[in-house]
Amino acid sequence: DTGVSQDPRHKITKRGQNVTFRCDPISEHNRLYWYRQTLGQGPEFLTYFQNEAQLEKSRLLSDRFSAERPKGSFSTLEIQRTEQGDSAMYLCASSFGLAVADTQYFGPGTRLTVL
Amino acid sequence: AQRVTQPEKLLSVFKGAPVELKCNYSYSGSPELFWYVQYSRQRLQLLLRHISRESIKGFTADLNKGETSFHLKKPFAQEEDSAMYYCALSGSRDDKIIFGKGTRLHILP
């Protein structure tokens, strides 16, 4: 197992386009988290899944954002009608257990640039 | 409101000198505190957490509830300690981690 993977690593898109990112967690990790990180900031929580259930969403996650984890394995994060303010690094993390304090293992991130 | 404050954006320390990265938090309740680290071109990873009371790579951090602080310390800096360090907290009833803005530690030769 090579750890958490994310695809693509970089995405450049024009304002108004839709984009989708994928995260493959470490096998058998039941929790999967999405974060957004902008320049000069720490990661900001967006949402998380326990198995296939999305249990919490941040207020940062506007109605243009949607995340899924259909079979409790990989997850996708879709942004519709992208805006320049969506430009950021999108990080995925996974963990095994039932507590947020369980060690989260991060992926390399997807850097989104909206022109 | 839950908040993590790292007052220093950049900290430069000579090799062999002591290191202290400051972290203050705001949380009404009993938080769990963490330090995460990101080395150049590597992923964000957990360095240590206060409940483990462990020393990782020579780093320690003590939770001071009176001062609401969780400073990261190392007695003798090494060049390989150069990285971005994030302090973070989660609450006992929360399912999310709140990160500070990070401090870049630069170890001078």
PDB file of C-alpha atoms in Angstrom, chain A residues 4 31 35 37 41-43 45 48 56 100-101 103-104 106 108, chain B residues 32 34 36 43-44 46 49 86 90 94-97 99-101:
ATOM      1  CA  VAL A   4      -3.384   7.901   0.207  1.00  0.00           C
ATOM      2  CA  ARG A  31     -12.759   7.433   7.600  1.00  0.00           C
ATOM      3  CA  TYR A  35      -9.599  19.670   3.385  1.00  0.00           C
ATOM      4  CA  GLN A  37      -5.647  24.777   1.891  1.00  0.00           C
ATOM      5  CA  GLN A  41      -3.234  29.054   5.692  1.00  0.00           C
ATOM      6  CA  GLY A  42      -3.449  25.694   7.353  1.00  0.00           C
ATOM      7  CA  PRO A  43      -5.757  23.014   6.009  1.00  0.00           C
ATOM      8  CA  PHE A  45     -11.898  20.998   7.069  1.00  0.00           C
ATOM      9  CA  TYR A  48     -15.687  13.658   6.115  1.00  0.00           C
ATOM     10  CA  GLU A  56     -20.316  16.284   8.591  1.00  0.00           C
ATOM     11  CA  VAL A 100     -11.018  12.219  14.768  1.00  0.00           C
ATOM     12  CA  ALA A 101      -7.964  11.860  16.995  1.00  0.00           C
ATOM     13  CA  THR A 103      -3.977   9.363  13.021  1.00  0.00           C
ATOM     14  CA  GLN A 104      -4.958  10.889   9.714  1.00  0.00           C
ATOM     15  CA  PHE A 106      -2.719  12.703   4.095  1.00  0.00           C
ATOM     16  CA  PRO A 108      -0.285  14.663  -1.810  1.00  0.00           C
TER      17      PRO A 108
ATOM     18  CA  GLU B  32      -7.036  17.145  21.876  1.00  0.00           C
ATOM     19  CA  PHE B  34      -1.649  17.805  17.735  1.00  0.00           C
ATOM     20  CA  TYR B  36       1.585  18.127  12.161  1.00  0.00           C
ATOM     21  CA  ARG B  43       2.939  15.088   2.610  1.00  0.00           C
ATOM     22  CA  LEU B  44       1.499  16.527   5.736  1.00  0.00           C
ATOM     23  CA  LEU B  46       1.306  13.759  12.224  1.00  0.00           C
ATOM     24  CA  ARG B  49      -0.291  14.421  19.926  1.00  0.00           C
ATOM     25  CA  TYR B  86       1.036  23.111  12.043  1.00  0.00           C
ATOM     26  CA  SER B  90     -10.042  18.693  17.882  1.00  0.00           C
ATOM     27  CA  ASP B  94     -16.107  17.137  17.282  1.00  0.00           C
ATOM     28  CA  ASP B  95     -15.293  15.198  14.212  1.00  0.00           C
ATOM     29  CA  LYS B  96     -12.978  17.701  12.625  1.00  0.00           C
ATOM     30  CA  ILE B  97      -9.488  19.022  13.185  1.00  0.00           C
ATOM     31  CA  PHE B  99      -5.372  23.759  12.038  1.00  0.00           C
ATOM     32  CA  GLY B 100      -3.360  26.869  12.733  1.00  0.00           C
ATOM     33  CA  LYS B 101      -1.787  28.824   9.904  1.00  0.00           C
TER      34      LYS B 101
END
